[in-house]
Short mmCIF file of N, CA and C in Angstrom, two decimals:
data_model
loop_
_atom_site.label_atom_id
_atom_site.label_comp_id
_atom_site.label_asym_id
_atom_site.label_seq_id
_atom_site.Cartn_x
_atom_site.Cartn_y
_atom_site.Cartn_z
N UNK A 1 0.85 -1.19 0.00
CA UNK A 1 0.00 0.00 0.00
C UNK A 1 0.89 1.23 0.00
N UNK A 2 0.51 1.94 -0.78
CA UNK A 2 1.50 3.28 -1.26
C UNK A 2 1.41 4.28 -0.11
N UNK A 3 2.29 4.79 0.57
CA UNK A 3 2.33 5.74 1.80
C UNK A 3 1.82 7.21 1.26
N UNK A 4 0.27 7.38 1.36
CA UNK A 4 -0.39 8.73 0.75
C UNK A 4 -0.39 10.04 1.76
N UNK A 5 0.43 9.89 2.72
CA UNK A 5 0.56 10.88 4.22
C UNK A 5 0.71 12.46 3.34
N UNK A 6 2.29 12.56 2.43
CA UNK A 6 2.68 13.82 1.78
C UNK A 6 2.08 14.45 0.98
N UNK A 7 1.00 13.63 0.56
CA UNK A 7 -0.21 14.51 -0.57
C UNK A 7 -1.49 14.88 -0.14
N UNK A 8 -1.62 14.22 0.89
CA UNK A 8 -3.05 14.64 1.63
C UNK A 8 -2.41 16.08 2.39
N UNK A 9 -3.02 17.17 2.41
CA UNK A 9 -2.90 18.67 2.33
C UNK A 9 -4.17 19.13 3.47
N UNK A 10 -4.23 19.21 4.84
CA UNK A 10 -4.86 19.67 4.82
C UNK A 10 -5.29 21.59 4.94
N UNK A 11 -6.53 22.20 5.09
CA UNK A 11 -6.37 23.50 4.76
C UNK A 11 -5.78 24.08 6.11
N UNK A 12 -6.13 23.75 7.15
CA UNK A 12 -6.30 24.11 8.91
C UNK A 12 -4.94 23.75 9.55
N UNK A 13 -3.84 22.66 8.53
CA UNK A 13 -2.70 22.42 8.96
C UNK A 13 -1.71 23.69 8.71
N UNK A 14 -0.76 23.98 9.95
CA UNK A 14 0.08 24.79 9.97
C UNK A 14 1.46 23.98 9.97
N UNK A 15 1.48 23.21 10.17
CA UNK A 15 2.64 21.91 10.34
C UNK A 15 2.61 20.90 9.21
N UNK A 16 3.45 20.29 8.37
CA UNK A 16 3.35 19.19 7.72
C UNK A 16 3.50 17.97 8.68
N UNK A 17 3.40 16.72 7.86
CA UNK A 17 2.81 15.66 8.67
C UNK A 17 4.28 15.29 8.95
N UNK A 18 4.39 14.19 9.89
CA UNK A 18 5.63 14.19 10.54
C UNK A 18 5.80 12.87 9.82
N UNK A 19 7.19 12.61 9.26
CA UNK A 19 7.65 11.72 8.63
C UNK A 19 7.89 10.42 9.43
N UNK A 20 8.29 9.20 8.82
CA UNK A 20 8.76 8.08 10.01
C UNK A 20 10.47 8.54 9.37
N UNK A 21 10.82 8.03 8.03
CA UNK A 21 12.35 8.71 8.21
C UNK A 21 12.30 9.90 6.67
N UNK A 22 14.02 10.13 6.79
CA UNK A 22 13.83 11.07 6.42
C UNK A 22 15.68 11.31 6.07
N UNK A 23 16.27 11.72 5.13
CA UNK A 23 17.51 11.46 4.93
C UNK A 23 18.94 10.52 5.46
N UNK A 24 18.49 8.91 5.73
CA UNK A 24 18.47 8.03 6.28
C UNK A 24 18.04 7.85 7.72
N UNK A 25 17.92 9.22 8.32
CA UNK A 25 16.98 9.26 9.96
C UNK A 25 16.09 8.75 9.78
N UNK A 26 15.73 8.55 11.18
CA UNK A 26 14.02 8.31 11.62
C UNK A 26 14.42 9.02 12.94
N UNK A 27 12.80 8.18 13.41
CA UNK A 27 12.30 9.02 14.89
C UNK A 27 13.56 8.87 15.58
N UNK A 28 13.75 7.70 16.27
CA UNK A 28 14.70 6.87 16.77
C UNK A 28 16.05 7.88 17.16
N UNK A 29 16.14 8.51 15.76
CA UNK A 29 17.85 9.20 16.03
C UNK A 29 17.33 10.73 16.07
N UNK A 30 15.91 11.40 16.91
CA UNK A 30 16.01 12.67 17.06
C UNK A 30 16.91 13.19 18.12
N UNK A 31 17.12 12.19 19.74
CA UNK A 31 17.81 12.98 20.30
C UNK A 31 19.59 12.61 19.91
N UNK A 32 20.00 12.08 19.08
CA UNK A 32 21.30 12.10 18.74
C UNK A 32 21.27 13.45 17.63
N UNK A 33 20.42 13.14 16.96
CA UNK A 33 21.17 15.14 16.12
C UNK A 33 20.44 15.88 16.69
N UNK A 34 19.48 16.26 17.96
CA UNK A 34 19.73 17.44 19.02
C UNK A 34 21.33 17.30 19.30
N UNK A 35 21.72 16.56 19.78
CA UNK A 35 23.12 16.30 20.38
C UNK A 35 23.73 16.72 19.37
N UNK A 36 23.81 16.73 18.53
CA UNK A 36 25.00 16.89 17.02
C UNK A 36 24.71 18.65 16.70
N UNK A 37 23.05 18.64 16.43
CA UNK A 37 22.83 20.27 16.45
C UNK A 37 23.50 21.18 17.67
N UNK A 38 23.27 20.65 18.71
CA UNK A 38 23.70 21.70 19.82
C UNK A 38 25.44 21.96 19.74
N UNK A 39 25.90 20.45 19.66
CA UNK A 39 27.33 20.88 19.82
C UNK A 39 28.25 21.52 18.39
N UNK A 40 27.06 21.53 17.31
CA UNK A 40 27.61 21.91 15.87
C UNK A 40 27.74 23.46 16.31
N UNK A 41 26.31 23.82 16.81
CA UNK A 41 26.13 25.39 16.86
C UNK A 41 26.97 25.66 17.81
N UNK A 42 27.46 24.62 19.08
CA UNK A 42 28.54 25.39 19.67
C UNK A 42 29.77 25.84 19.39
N UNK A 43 30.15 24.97 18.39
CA UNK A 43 31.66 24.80 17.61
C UNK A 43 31.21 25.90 16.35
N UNK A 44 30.02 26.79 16.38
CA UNK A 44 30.54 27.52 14.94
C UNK A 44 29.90 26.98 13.77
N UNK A 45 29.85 25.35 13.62
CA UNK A 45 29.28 25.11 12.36
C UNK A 45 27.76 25.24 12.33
N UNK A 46 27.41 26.31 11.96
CA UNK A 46 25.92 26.43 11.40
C UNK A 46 25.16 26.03 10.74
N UNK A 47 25.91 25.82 9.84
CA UNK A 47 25.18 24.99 8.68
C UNK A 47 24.74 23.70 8.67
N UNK A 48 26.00 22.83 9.62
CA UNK A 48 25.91 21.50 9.81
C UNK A 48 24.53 21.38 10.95
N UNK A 49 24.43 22.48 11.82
CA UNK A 49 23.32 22.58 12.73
C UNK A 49 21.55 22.83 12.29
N UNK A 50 22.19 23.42 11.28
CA UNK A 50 20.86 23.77 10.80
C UNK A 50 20.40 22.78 9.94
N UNK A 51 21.29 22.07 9.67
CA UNK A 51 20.91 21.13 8.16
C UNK A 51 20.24 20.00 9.64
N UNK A 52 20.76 19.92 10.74
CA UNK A 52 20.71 18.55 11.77
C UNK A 52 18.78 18.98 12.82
N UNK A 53 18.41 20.77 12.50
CA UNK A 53 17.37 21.20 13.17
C UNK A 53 16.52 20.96 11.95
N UNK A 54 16.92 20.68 10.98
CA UNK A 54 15.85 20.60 9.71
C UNK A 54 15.32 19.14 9.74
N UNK A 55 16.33 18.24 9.92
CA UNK A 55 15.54 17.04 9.28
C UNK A 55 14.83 16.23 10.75
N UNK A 56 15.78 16.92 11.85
CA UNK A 56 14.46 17.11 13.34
C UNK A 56 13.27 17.41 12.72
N UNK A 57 12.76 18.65 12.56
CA UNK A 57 11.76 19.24 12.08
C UNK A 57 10.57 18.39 10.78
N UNK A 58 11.35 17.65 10.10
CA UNK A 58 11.04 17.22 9.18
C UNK A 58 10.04 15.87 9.30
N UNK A 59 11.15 15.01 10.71
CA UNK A 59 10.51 13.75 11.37
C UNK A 59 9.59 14.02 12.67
N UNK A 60 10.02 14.95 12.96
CA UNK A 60 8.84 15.74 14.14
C UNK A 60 8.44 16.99 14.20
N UNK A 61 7.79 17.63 13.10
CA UNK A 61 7.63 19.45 13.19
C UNK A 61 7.25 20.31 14.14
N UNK A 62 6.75 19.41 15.08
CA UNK A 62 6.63 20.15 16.94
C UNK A 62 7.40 20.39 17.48
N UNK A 63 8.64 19.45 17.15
CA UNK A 63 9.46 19.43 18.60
C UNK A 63 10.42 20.95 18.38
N UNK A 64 10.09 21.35 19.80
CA UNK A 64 10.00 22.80 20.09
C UNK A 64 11.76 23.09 20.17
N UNK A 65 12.76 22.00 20.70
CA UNK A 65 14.33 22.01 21.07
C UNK A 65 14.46 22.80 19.66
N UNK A 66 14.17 22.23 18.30
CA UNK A 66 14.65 22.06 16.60
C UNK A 66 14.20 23.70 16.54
N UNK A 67 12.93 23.78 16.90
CA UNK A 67 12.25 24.88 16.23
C UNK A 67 13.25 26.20 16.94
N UNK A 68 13.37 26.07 18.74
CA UNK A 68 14.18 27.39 19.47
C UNK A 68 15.56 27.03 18.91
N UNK A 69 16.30 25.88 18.44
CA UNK A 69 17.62 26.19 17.84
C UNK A 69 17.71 26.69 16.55
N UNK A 70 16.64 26.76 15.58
CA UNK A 70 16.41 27.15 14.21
C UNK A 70 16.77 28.80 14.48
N UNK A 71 15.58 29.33 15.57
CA UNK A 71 15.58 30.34 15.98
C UNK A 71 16.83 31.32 16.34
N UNK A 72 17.39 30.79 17.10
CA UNK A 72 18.98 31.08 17.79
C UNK A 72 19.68 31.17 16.51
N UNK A 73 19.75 30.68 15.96
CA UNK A 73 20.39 30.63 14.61
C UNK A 73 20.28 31.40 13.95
N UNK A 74 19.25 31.55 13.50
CA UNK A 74 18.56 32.60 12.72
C UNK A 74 18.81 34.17 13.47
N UNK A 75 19.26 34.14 14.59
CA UNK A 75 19.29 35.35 15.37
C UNK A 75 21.07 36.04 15.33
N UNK A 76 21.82 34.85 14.99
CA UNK A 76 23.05 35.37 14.92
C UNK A 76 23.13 36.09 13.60
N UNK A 77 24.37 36.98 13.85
CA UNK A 77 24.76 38.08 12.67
C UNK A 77 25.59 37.28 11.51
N UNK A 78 24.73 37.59 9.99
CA UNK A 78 25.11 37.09 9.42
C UNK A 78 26.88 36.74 9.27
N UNK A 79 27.50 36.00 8.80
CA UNK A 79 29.21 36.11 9.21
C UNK A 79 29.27 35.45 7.71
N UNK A 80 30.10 35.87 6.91
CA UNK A 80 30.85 35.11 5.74
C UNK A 80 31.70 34.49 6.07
N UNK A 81 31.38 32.89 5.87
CA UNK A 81 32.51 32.07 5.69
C UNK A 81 33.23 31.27 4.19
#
């Protein structure tokens, strides 16, 4: 049976539906890339953090840790690297 979760749309949803995996993740490994996000953004790498709060977001779009580190992120001054 074909997994129809990503095409069903509804109008009242503010969240997409929460995936089981998702760029070889699943649920399973959300609190290991919190762990990977937090200590990326501590070390500087942003990108690697943000790419690790996205696919959080992706397998769980609630969870609030992904969404306030997206945030924090988003709050630092842009920096060219």
């Amino acid at each position: 049976t074909p997994d129809n979760r990503v095409k069903i749309k509804k109008d009242d949803s503010e969240e997409p539906a929460p995936l089981e995996e998702y760029g070889g993740y699943s649920q399973k490994d959300i609190p290991t890339l919190l762990d990977f996000a937090k200590t990326d953004a501590g070390k500087g790498n942003y990108a690697n953090a943000r790419k690790e709060y996205s696919i959080i977001l992706k397998l769980q779009p609630k969870n609030q840790d992904a969404k306030d580190g997206l945030r924090r992120l988003d709050m630092l001054p842009t920096v060219r690297q």
